[in-house]
PDB file of C-alpha atoms in Angstrom:
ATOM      1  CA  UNK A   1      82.977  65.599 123.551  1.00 98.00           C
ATOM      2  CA  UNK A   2      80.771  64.620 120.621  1.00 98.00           C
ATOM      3  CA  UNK A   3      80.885  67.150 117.648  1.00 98.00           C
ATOM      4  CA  UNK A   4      79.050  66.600 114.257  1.00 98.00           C
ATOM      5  CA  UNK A   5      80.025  68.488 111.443  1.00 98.00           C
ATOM      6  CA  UNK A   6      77.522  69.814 108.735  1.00 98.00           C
ATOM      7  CA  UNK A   7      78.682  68.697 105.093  1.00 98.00           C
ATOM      8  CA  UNK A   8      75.175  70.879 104.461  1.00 98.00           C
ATOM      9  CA  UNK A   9      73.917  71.754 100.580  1.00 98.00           C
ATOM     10  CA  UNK A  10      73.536  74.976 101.301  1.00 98.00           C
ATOM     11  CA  UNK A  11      70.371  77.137  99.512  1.00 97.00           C
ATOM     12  CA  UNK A  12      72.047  80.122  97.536  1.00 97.00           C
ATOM     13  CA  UNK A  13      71.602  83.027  99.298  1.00 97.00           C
ATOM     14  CA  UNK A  14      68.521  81.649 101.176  1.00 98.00           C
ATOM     15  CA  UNK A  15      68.571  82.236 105.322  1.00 98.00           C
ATOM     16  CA  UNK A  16      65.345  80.890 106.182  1.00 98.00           C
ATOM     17  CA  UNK A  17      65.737  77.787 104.111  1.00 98.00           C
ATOM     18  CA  UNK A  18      68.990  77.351 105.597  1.00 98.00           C
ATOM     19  CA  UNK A  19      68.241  77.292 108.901  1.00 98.00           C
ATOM     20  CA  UNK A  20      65.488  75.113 108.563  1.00 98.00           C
ATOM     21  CA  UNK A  21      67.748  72.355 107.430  1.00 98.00           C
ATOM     22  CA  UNK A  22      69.859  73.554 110.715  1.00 98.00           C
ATOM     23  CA  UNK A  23      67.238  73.197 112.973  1.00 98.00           C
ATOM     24  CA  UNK A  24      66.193  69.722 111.516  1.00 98.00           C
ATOM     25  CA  UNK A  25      69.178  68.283 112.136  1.00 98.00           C
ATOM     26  CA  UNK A  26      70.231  70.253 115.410  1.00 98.00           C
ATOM     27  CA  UNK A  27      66.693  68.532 116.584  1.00 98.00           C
ATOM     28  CA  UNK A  28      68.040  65.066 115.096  1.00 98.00           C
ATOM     29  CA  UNK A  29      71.675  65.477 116.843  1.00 98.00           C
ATOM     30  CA  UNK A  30      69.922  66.430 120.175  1.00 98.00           C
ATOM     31  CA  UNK A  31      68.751  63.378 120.961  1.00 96.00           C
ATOM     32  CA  UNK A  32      72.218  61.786 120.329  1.00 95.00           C
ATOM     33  CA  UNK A  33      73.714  63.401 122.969  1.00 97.00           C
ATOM     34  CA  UNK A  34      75.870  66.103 120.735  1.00 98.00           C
ATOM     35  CA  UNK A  35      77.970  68.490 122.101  1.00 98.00           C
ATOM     36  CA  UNK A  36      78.492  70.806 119.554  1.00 98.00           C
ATOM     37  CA  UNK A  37      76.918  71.429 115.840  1.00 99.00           C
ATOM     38  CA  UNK A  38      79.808  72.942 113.457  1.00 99.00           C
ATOM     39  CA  UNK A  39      78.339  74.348 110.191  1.00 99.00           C
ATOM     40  CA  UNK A  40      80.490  75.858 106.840  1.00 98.00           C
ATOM     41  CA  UNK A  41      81.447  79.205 106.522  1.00 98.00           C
ATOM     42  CA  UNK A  42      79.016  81.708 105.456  1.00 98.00           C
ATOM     43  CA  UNK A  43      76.469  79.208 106.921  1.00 98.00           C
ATOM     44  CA  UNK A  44      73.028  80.144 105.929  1.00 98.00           C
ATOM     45  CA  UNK A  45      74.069  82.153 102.793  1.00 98.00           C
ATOM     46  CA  UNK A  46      76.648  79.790 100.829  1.00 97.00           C
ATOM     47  CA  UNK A  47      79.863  81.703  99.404  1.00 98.00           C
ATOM     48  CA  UNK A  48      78.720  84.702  98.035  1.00 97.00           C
ATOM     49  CA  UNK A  49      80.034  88.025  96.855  1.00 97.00           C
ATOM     50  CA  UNK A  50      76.787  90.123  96.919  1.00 97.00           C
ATOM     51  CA  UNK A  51      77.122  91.821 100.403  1.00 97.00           C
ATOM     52  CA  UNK A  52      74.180  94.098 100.180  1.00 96.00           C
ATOM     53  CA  UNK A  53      71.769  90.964 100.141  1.00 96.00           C
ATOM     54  CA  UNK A  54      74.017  88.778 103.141  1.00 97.00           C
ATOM     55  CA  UNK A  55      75.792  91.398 105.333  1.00 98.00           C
ATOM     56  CA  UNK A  56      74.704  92.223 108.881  1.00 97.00           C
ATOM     57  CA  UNK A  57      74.761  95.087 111.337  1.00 94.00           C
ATOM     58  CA  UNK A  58      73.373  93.318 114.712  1.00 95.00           C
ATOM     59  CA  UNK A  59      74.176  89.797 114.242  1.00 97.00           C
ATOM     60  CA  UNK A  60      71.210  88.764 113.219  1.00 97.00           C
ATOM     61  CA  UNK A  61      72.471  85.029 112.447  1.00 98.00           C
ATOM     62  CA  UNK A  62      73.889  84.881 116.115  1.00 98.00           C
ATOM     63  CA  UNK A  63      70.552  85.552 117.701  1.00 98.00           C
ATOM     64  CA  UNK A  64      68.672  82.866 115.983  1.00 98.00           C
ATOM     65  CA  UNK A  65      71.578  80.305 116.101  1.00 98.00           C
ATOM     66  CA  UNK A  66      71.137  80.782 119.871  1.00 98.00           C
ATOM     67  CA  UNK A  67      68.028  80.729 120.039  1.00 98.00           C
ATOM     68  CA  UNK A  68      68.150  77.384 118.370  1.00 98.00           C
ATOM     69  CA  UNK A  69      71.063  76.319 120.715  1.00 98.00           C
ATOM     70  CA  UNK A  70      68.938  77.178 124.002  1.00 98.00           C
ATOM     71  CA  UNK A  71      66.073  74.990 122.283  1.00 98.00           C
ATOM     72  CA  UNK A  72      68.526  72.198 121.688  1.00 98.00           C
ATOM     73  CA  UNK A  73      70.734  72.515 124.926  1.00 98.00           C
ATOM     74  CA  UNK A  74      73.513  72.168 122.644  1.00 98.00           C
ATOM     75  CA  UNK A  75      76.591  74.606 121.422  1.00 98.00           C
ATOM     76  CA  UNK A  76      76.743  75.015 116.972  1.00 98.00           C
ATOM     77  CA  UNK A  77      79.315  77.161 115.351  1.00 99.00           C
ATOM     78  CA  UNK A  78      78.370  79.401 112.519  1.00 98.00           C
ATOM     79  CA  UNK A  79      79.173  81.630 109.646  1.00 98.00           C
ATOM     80  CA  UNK A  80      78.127  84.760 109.163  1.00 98.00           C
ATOM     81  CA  UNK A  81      79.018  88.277 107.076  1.00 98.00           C
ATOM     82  CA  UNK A  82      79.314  91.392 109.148  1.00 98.00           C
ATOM     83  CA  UNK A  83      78.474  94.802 107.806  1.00 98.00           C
ATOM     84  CA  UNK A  84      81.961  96.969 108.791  1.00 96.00           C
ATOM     85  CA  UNK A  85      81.082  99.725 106.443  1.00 94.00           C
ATOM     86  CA  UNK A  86      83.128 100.086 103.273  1.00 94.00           C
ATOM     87  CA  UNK A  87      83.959  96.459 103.710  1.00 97.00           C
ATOM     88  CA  UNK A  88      82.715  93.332 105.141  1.00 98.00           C
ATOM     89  CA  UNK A  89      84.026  90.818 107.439  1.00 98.00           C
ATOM     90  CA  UNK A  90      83.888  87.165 107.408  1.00 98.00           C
ATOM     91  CA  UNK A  91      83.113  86.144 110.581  1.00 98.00           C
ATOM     92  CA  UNK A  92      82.880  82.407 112.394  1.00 98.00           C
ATOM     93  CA  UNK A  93      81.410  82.344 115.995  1.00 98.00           C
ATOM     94  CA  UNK A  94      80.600  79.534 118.276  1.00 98.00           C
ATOM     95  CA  UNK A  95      77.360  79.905 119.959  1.00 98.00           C
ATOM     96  CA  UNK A  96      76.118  78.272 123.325  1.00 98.00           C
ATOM     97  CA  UNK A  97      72.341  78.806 124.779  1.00 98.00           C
ATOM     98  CA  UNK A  98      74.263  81.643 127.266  1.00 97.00           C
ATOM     99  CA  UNK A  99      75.336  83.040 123.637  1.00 98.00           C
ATOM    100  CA  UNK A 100      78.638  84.203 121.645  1.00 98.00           C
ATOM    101  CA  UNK A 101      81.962  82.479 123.121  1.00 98.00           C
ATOM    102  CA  UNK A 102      83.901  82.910 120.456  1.00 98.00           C
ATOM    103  CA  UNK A 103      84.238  85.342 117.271  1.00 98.00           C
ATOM    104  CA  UNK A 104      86.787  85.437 114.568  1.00 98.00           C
ATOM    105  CA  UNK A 105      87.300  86.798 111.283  1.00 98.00           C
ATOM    106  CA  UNK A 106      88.971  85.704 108.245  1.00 98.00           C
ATOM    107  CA  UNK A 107      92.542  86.379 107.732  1.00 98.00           C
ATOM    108  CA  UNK A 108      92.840  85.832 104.302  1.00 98.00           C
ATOM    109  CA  UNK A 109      90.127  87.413 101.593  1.00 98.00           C
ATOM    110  CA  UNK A 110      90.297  84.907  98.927  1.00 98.00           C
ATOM    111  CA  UNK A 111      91.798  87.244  96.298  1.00 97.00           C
ATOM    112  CA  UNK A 112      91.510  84.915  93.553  1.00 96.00           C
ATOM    113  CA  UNK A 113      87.452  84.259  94.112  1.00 96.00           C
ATOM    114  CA  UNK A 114      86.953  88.520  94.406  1.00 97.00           C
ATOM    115  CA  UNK A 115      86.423  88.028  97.817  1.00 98.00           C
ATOM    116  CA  UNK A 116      89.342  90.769  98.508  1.00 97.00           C
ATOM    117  CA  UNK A 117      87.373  93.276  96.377  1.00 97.00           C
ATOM    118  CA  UNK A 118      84.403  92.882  98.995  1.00 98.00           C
ATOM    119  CA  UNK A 119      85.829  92.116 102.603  1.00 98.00           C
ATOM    120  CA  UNK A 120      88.820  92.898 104.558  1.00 98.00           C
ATOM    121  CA  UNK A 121      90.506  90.645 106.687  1.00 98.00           C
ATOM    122  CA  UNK A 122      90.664  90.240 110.418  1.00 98.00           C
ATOM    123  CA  UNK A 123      94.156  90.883 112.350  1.00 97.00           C
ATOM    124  CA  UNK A 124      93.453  88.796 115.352  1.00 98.00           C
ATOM    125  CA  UNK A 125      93.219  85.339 116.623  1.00 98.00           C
ATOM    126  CA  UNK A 126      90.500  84.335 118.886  1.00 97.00           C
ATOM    127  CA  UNK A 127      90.355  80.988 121.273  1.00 98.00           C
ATOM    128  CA  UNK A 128      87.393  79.694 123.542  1.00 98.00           C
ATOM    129  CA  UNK A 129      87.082  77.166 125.986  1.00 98.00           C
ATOM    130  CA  UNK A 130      84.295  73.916 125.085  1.00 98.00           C
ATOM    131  CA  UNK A 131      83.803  70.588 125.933  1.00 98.00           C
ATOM    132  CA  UNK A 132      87.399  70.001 127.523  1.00 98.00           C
ATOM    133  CA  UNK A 133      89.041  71.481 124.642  1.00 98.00           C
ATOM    134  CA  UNK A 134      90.590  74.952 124.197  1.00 98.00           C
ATOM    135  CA  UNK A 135      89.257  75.628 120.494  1.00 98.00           C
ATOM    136  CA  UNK A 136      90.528  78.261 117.554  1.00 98.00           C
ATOM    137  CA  UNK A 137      89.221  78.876 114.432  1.00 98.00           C
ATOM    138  CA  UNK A 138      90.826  79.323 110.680  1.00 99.00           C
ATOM    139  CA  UNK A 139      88.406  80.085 107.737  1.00 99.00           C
ATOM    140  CA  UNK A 140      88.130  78.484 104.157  1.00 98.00           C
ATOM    141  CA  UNK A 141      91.421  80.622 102.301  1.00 98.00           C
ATOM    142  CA  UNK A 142      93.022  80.864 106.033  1.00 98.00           C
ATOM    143  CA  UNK A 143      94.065  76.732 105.742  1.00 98.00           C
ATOM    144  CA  UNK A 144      97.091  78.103 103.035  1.00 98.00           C
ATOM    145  CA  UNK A 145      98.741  80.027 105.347  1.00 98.00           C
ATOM    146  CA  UNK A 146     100.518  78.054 108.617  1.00 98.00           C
ATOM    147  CA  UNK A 147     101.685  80.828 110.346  1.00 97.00           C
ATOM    148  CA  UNK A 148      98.565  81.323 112.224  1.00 98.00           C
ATOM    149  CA  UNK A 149      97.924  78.243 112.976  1.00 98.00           C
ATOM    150  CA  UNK A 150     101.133  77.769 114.718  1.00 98.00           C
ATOM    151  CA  UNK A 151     100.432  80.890 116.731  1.00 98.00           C
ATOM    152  CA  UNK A 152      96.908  79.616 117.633  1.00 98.00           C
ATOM    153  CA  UNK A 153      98.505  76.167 118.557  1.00 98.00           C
ATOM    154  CA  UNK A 154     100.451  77.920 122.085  1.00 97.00           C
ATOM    155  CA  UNK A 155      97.002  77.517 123.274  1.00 98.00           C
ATOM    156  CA  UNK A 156      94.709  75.711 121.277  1.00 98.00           C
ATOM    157  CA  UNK A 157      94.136  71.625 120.606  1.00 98.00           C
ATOM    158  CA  UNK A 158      91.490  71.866 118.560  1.00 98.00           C
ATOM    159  CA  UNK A 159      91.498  73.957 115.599  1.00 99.00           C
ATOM    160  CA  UNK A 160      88.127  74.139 113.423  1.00 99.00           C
ATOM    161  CA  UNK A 161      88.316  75.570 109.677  1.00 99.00           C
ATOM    162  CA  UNK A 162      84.960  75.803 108.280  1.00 99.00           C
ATOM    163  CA  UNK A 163      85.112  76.586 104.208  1.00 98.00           C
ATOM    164  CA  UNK A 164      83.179  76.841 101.122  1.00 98.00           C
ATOM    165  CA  UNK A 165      86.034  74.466  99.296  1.00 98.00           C
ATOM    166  CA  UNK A 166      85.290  73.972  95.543  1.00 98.00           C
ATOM    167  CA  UNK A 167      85.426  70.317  94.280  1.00 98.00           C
ATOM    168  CA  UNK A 168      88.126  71.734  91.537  1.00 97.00           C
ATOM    169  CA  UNK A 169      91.150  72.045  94.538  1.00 98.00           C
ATOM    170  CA  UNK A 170      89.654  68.725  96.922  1.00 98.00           C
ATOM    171  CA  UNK A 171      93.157  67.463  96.963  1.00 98.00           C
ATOM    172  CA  UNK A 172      94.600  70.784  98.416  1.00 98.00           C
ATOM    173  CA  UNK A 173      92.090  70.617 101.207  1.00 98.00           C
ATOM    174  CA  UNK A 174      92.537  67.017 102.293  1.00 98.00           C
ATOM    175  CA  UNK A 175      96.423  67.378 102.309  1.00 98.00           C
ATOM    176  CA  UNK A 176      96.461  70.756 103.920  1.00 98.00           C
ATOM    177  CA  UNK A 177      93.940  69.493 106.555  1.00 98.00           C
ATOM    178  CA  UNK A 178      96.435  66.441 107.724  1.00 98.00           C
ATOM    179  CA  UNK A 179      99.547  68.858 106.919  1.00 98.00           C
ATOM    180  CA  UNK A 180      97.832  71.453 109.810  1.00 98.00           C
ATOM    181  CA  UNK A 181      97.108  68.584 112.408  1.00 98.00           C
ATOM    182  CA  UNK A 182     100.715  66.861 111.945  1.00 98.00           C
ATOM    183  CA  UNK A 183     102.639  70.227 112.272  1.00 97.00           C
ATOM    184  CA  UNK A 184     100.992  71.611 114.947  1.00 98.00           C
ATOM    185  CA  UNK A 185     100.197  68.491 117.006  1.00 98.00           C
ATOM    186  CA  UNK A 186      96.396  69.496 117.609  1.00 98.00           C
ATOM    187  CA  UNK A 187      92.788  68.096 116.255  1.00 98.00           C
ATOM    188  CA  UNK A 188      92.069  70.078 112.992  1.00 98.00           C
ATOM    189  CA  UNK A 189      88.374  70.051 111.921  1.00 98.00           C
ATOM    190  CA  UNK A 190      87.766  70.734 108.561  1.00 98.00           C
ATOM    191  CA  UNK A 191      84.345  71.468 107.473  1.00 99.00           C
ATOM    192  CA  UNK A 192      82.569  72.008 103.998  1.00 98.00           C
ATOM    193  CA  UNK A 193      79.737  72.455 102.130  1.00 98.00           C
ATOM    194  CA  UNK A 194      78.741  69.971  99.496  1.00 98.00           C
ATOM    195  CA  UNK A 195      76.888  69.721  95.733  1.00 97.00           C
ATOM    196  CA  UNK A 196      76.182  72.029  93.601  1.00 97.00           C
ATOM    197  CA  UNK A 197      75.605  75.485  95.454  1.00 96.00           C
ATOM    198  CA  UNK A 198      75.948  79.084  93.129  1.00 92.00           C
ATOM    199  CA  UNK A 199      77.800  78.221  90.101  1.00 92.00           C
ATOM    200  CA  UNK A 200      80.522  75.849  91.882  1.00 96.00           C
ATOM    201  CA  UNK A 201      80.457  71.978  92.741  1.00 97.00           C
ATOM    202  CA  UNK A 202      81.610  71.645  96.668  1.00 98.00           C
ATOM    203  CA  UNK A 203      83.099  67.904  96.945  1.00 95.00           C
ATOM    204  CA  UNK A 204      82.532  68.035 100.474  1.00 98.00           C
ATOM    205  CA  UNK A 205      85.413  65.776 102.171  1.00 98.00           C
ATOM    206  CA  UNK A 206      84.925  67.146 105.245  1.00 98.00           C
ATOM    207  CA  UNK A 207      87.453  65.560 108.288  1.00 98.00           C
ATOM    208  CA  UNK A 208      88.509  65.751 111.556  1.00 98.00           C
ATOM    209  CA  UNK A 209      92.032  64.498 111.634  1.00 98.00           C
ATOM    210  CA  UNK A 210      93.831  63.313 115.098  1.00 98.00           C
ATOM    211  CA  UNK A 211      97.627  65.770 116.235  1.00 98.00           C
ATOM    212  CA  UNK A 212      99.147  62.779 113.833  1.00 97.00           C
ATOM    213  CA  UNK A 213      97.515  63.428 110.866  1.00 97.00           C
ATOM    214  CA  UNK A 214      94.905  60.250 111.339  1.00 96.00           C
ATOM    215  CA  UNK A 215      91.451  60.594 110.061  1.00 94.00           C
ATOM    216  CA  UNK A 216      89.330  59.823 112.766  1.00 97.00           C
ATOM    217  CA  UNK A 217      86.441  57.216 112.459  1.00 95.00           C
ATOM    218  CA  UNK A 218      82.944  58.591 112.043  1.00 97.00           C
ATOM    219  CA  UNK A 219      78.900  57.936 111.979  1.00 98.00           C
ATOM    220  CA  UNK A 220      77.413  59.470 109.130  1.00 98.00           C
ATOM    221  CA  UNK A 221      73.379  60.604 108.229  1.00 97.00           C
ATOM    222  CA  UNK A 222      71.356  62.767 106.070  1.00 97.00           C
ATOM    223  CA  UNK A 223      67.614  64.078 106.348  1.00 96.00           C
ATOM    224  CA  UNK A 224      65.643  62.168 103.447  1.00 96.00           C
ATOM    225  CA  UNK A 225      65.399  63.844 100.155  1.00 95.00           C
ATOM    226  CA  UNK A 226      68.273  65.610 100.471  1.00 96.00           C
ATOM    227  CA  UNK A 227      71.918  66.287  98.326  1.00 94.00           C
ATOM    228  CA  UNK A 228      73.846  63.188  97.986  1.00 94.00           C
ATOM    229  CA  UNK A 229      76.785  64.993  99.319  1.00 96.00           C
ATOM    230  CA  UNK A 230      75.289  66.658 102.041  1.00 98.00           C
ATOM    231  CA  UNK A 231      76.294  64.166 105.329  1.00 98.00           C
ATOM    232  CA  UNK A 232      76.091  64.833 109.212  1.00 98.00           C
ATOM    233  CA  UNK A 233      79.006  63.172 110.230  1.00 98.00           C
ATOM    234  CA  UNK A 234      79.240  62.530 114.064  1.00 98.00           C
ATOM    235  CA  UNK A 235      82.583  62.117 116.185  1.00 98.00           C
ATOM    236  CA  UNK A 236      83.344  60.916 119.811  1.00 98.00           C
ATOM    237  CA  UNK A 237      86.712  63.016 120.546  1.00 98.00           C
ATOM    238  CA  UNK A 238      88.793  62.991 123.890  1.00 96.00           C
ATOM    239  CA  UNK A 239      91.221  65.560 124.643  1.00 98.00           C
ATOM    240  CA  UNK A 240      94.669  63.681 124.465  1.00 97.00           C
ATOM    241  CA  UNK A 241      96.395  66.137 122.440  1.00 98.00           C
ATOM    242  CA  UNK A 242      99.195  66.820 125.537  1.00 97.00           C
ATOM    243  CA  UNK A 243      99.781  62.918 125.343  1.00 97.00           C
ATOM    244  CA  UNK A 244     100.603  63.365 121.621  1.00 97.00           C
ATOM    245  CA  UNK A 245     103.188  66.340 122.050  1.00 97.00           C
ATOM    246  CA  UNK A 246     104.800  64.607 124.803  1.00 97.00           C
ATOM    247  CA  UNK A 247     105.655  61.130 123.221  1.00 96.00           C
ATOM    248  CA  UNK A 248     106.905  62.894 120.317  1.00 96.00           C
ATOM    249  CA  UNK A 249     107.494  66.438 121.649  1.00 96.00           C
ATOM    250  CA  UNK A 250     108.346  68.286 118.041  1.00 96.00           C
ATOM    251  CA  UNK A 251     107.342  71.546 119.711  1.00 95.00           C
ATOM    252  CA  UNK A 252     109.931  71.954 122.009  1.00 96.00           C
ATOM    253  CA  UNK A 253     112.385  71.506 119.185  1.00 97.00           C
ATOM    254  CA  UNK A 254     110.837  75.060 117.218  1.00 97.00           C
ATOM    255  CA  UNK A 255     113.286  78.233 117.243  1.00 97.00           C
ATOM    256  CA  UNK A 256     111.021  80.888 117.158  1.00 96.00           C
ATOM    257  CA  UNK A 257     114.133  83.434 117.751  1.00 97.00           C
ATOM    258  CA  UNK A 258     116.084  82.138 115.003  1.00 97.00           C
ATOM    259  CA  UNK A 259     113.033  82.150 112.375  1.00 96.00           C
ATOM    260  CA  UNK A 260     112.371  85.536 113.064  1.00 95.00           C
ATOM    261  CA  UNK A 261     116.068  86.743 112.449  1.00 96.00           C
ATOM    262  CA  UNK A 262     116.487  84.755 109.562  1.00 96.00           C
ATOM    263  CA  UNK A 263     113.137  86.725 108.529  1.00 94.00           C
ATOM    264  CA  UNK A 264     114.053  90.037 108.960  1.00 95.00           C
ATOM    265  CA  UNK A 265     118.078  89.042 107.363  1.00 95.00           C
ATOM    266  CA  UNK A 266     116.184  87.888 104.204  1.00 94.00           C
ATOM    267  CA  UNK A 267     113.975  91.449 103.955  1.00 91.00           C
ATOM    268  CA  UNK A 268     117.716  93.097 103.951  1.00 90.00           C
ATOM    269  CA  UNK A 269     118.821  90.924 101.247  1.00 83.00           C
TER     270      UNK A 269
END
């Protein structure tokens, strides 16, 4: 399958600008051959807190992505801010021209960025089928916390985690990317925004690292005149993750019984 990620600058708050850029280079990646567009979280909106200008009630970003994805003959994956009322959710769908095939929410409100002061977090796990992989999702905050990703791993082999990851913790995302991929023996996909976007820098460093922590090999391009750090980076990926987990078949060796007990012994403590 080939799968570009979007290292996009992303206009504050700005839909239509955003998806111009998107369709520019969704028209560019077309005639490559590509597979599948991923884009950052909050995709056409950039990180932001102010839910009564971003928020949705009839995904509105899903139709147009698709739209875009029938012109293209091509399948993207996008952020987007639902409108649940009190609170919002922090959703991440992948989108094919027949439409939605996947939609999952953030886990993890990002306390320390007031993100848990605007949006609750989702309680389930969601996995599609594309391109000869089975594919979950983890957003931004959600790359801290392995237990889900282990729990996604049963089924997936490809796990994407689209972020708005600030320049300030690069070295956190890098490590935790390779840490994700080694542990759980699948592809992780980590992909970021980049330059100066709100009042934060975004470093980029966006990655797709191999089931043994290798960072794969990549082509790289960016529409004229835009951010230095904004990069389409383009990878060819085959599907060998069951070749990885049997020459060196760590999984078999986990003790999900015992971890559990020793979980609930510790709560008595």
């Amino acid at each position: 399958m080939k799968v570009a990620l979007g290292q996009l600058h992303l206009h504050w708050e700005d839909k239509e600008a955003n998806l111009r850029v998107v369709e520019a280079y969704l028209e560019l990646l077309a005639e490559n051959g590509t597979e599948l567009f991923l884009l950052p979280e909050m995709s056409l909106t950039g990180f932001s807190m102010h839910t009564e200008r971003i928020k949705e009630k009839s995904k509105e970003t899903i139709s147009l992505i698709r739209a875009l994805c029938e012109k293209y003959r091509m399948a993207a994956g996008v952020g987007w801010v639902k409108d649940s009322g009190t609170f919002c959710e922090n959703h991440y769908s992948i989108v094919t021209p027949q439409g939605e095939i996947l939609d999952s929410v953030k886990l993890h409100p990002f306390r320390f960025g007031g993100e848990a002061e605007h949006f609750q977090g989702g309680d389930s796990l969601a996995v599609c089928d594309y391109g000869g992989f089975t594919i979950g999702v983890q957003i931004c905050y959600d790359l801290r916390f392995p237990e889900p990703f282990q729990i996604l791993s049963k089924k997936a082999d490809f796990i994407l985690v689209p972020a708005n990851w600030p320049g300030a913790r690069s070295g956190h995302w890098k490590c935790l990317l390779k840490a994700r991929a080694i542990e759980n023996m699948v592809y992780v996909a980590g992909i970021n925004c980049a330059g100066e976007i709100g009042d934060l820098f975004y470093s980029g460093d966006s990655r797709i690292c191999a089931p043994d922590g290798t960072k794969l090999k990549k082509e790289t391009f960016c529409l004229p005149g835009r951010c230095p750090e904004e990069q389409i980076q383009v990878y060819e990926l085959q599907n060998d993750v069951h070749r990885y987990r049997t020459c060196f078949p760590v999984k078999e060796d986990r003790r999900e019984a015992l971890y559990q007990r020793l979980q609930e012994e510790t709560q008595r403590l």
